[in-house]
């Protein structure tokens, strides 16, 4: 079963009717009836519940939103998710909200792995964007060039490490 993209059951539609997309509800509970009886929020930890309530409040006020967070599966395991939520309007009247969860657990694990390699490498590693702006600067780069991460990130790489006119001409 692929959990990459699923709709969260719409929280409470008018008259407290709850609808769950069958594949999505299997992540959290066994049946729509169980979902309707328990709701989604009791299955989450306190921090997640508080965050989910804030997402519902904002989307309920008509504010679309996007965040990366963690959610709890039925079995108690945590999953990293990219969340997009927005209100549902029919004939200009808000009748509910939807939330789309995309499972990004593997992506987050890969990100943590590469960040740890960057941080622990004895070699100076600097990442730049297409405009030559520094986006990351590891501790070895700090030692080699003398700039802290805070000083380097956001700066042009050539201005930092090839600031002398003879070096700058060579870099270009």
Coordinates of C-alpha atoms in Angstrom, one line a residue:
X1 CA 0.0 0.0 0.0
X2 CA 1.5 3.3 -1.1
X3 CA 1.0 6.2 1.4
X4 CA 2.6 9.0 -0.7
X5 CA -0.5 11.1 -1.2
X6 CA -3.8 10.7 0.7
X7 CA -6.5 13.0 1.7
X8 CA -7.1 13.4 5.4
X9 CA -10.7 12.7 6.2
X10 CA -12.6 16.0 6.1
X11 CA -12.8 16.9 9.8
X12 CA -16.4 18.0 10.4
X13 CA -18.7 18.9 7.6
X14 CA -22.1 20.6 8.3
X15 CA -24.2 18.4 10.7
X16 CA -21.0 16.8 11.9
X17 CA -20.8 14.4 9.0
X18 CA -17.4 12.9 8.6
X19 CA -16.2 11.4 5.3
X20 CA -13.0 9.4 4.9
X21 CA -11.3 8.4 1.7
X22 CA -11.0 4.6 2.2
X23 CA -7.2 4.3 1.6
X24 CA -6.5 7.3 3.8
X25 CA -8.6 6.1 6.6
X26 CA -6.7 2.8 6.7
X27 CA -3.6 4.8 7.8
X28 CA -5.4 5.9 10.9
X29 CA -8.3 3.7 11.7
X30 CA -10.1 0.6 10.4
X31 CA -13.4 2.0 9.3
X32 CA -15.3 5.2 8.7
X33 CA -17.5 4.4 11.7
X34 CA -14.4 4.2 14.0
X35 CA -13.2 7.5 12.5
X36 CA -16.6 9.1 13.0
X37 CA -16.7 7.8 16.6
X38 CA -13.2 8.8 17.6
X39 CA -12.3 11.6 15.3
X40 CA -8.8 12.0 14.0
X41 CA -7.3 14.2 16.7
X42 CA -7.3 11.7 19.6
X43 CA -4.9 9.5 17.6
X44 CA -2.2 12.2 17.7
X45 CA 0.3 13.3 20.4
X46 CA -0.2 16.6 22.2
X47 CA 2.2 18.6 20.0
X48 CA 0.7 17.1 16.8
X49 CA -2.8 17.6 18.0
X50 CA -2.2 21.3 18.8
X51 CA -0.6 21.8 15.4
X52 CA -3.4 19.9 13.6
X53 CA -6.0 22.0 15.4
X54 CA -4.2 25.2 14.3
X55 CA -4.1 23.9 10.7
X56 CA -7.9 23.2 10.9
X57 CA -8.5 26.7 12.4
X58 CA -6.6 28.4 9.7
X59 CA -8.1 26.4 6.8
X60 CA -11.5 26.8 8.5
X61 CA -11.0 30.6 8.2
X62 CA -10.4 30.2 4.5
X63 CA -6.6 30.4 4.8
X64 CA -4.8 27.8 2.6
X65 CA -1.5 26.6 4.2
X66 CA 1.5 24.4 3.7
X67 CA 3.8 22.8 6.2
X68 CA 6.2 19.9 6.7
X69 CA 5.6 18.0 10.0
X70 CA 5.1 14.5 11.5
X71 CA 1.9 12.6 12.0
X72 CA 1.0 9.4 13.9
X73 CA -0.2 6.3 12.1
X74 CA -2.7 3.9 13.7
X75 CA 0.1 1.6 14.8
X76 CA 1.7 4.5 16.7
X77 CA 4.6 4.9 14.3
X78 CA 5.5 8.4 13.1
X79 CA 5.5 9.5 9.5
X80 CA 7.1 12.6 8.0
X81 CA 4.5 14.4 5.9
X82 CA 4.2 17.4 3.6
X83 CA 0.8 18.9 4.4
X84 CA -1.3 21.1 2.2
X85 CA -4.7 22.3 3.5
X86 CA -7.4 24.6 2.1
X87 CA -11.0 25.3 2.5
X88 CA -13.7 23.8 0.3
X89 CA -16.2 26.3 -1.2
X90 CA -19.5 25.5 -2.9
X91 CA -21.4 28.5 -4.5
X92 CA -19.2 30.9 -2.5
X93 CA -19.9 29.3 0.9
X94 CA -17.3 27.3 2.8
X95 CA -18.6 23.8 3.4
X96 CA -15.5 22.1 4.8
X97 CA -11.8 21.8 4.3
X98 CA -9.4 19.3 2.8
X99 CA -5.9 18.3 3.8
X100 CA -3.5 16.4 1.5
X101 CA -0.7 14.5 3.2
X102 CA 2.4 13.4 1.2
X103 CA 4.6 10.8 2.8
X104 CA 8.1 12.3 2.8
X105 CA 9.7 10.1 5.4
X106 CA 12.3 8.7 3.0
X107 CA 13.2 12.1 1.7
X108 CA 13.6 13.5 5.2
X109 CA 15.9 10.5 6.1
X110 CA 18.0 11.2 3.0
X111 CA 18.2 14.8 3.9
X112 CA 19.4 14.1 7.4
X113 CA 22.0 11.6 6.1
X114 CA 23.4 14.1 3.6
X115 CA 23.4 16.9 6.2
X116 CA 25.4 14.7 8.6
X117 CA 27.9 13.9 5.8
X118 CA 28.2 17.6 5.1
X119 CA 28.7 18.5 8.8
X120 CA 31.2 15.7 9.6
X121 CA 33.4 15.9 6.4
X122 CA 37.0 16.9 6.9
X123 CA 36.8 18.6 3.5
X124 CA 35.4 22.0 3.0
X125 CA 32.0 21.6 1.3
X126 CA 30.1 24.6 0.0
X127 CA 26.9 24.4 -1.9
X128 CA 25.8 27.3 -4.2
X129 CA 22.8 28.0 -6.3
X130 CA 22.8 29.0 -10.0
X131 CA 23.6 32.6 -9.1
X132 CA 26.7 31.5 -7.1
X133 CA 25.0 32.3 -3.8
X134 CA 26.2 30.2 -0.9
X135 CA 23.4 28.0 0.4
X136 CA 25.4 25.8 2.8
X137 CA 28.9 26.1 4.4
X138 CA 30.2 23.3 6.5
X139 CA 32.6 23.5 9.5
X140 CA 35.7 22.5 7.4
X141 CA 34.8 25.5 5.1
X142 CA 34.8 27.7 8.2
X143 CA 38.3 26.5 9.1
X144 CA 39.7 26.8 5.6
X145 CA 38.3 30.2 4.6
X146 CA 37.7 31.8 8.1
X147 CA 34.1 32.8 7.5
X148 CA 31.4 31.4 9.9
X149 CA 28.4 29.8 8.3
X150 CA 26.3 32.8 9.3
X151 CA 28.7 35.1 7.5
X152 CA 29.0 33.0 4.3
X153 CA 25.4 31.8 3.6
X154 CA 23.7 34.2 1.3
X155 CA 26.9 35.7 0.0
X156 CA 28.4 35.3 -3.5
X157 CA 31.0 32.5 -3.4
X158 CA 33.4 34.4 -5.7
X159 CA 33.3 37.5 -3.5
X160 CA 34.1 35.4 -0.4
X161 CA 36.9 33.1 -1.7
X162 CA 38.2 34.9 -4.8
X163 CA 37.9 38.5 -3.5
X164 CA 41.3 39.7 -4.7
X165 CA 41.2 41.0 -8.3
X166 CA 43.8 38.5 -9.6
X167 CA 41.9 35.6 -8.1
X168 CA 38.5 36.9 -9.2
X169 CA 39.7 37.1 -12.8
X170 CA 40.9 33.5 -12.6
X171 CA 37.6 32.4 -11.1
X172 CA 35.6 34.0 -14.0

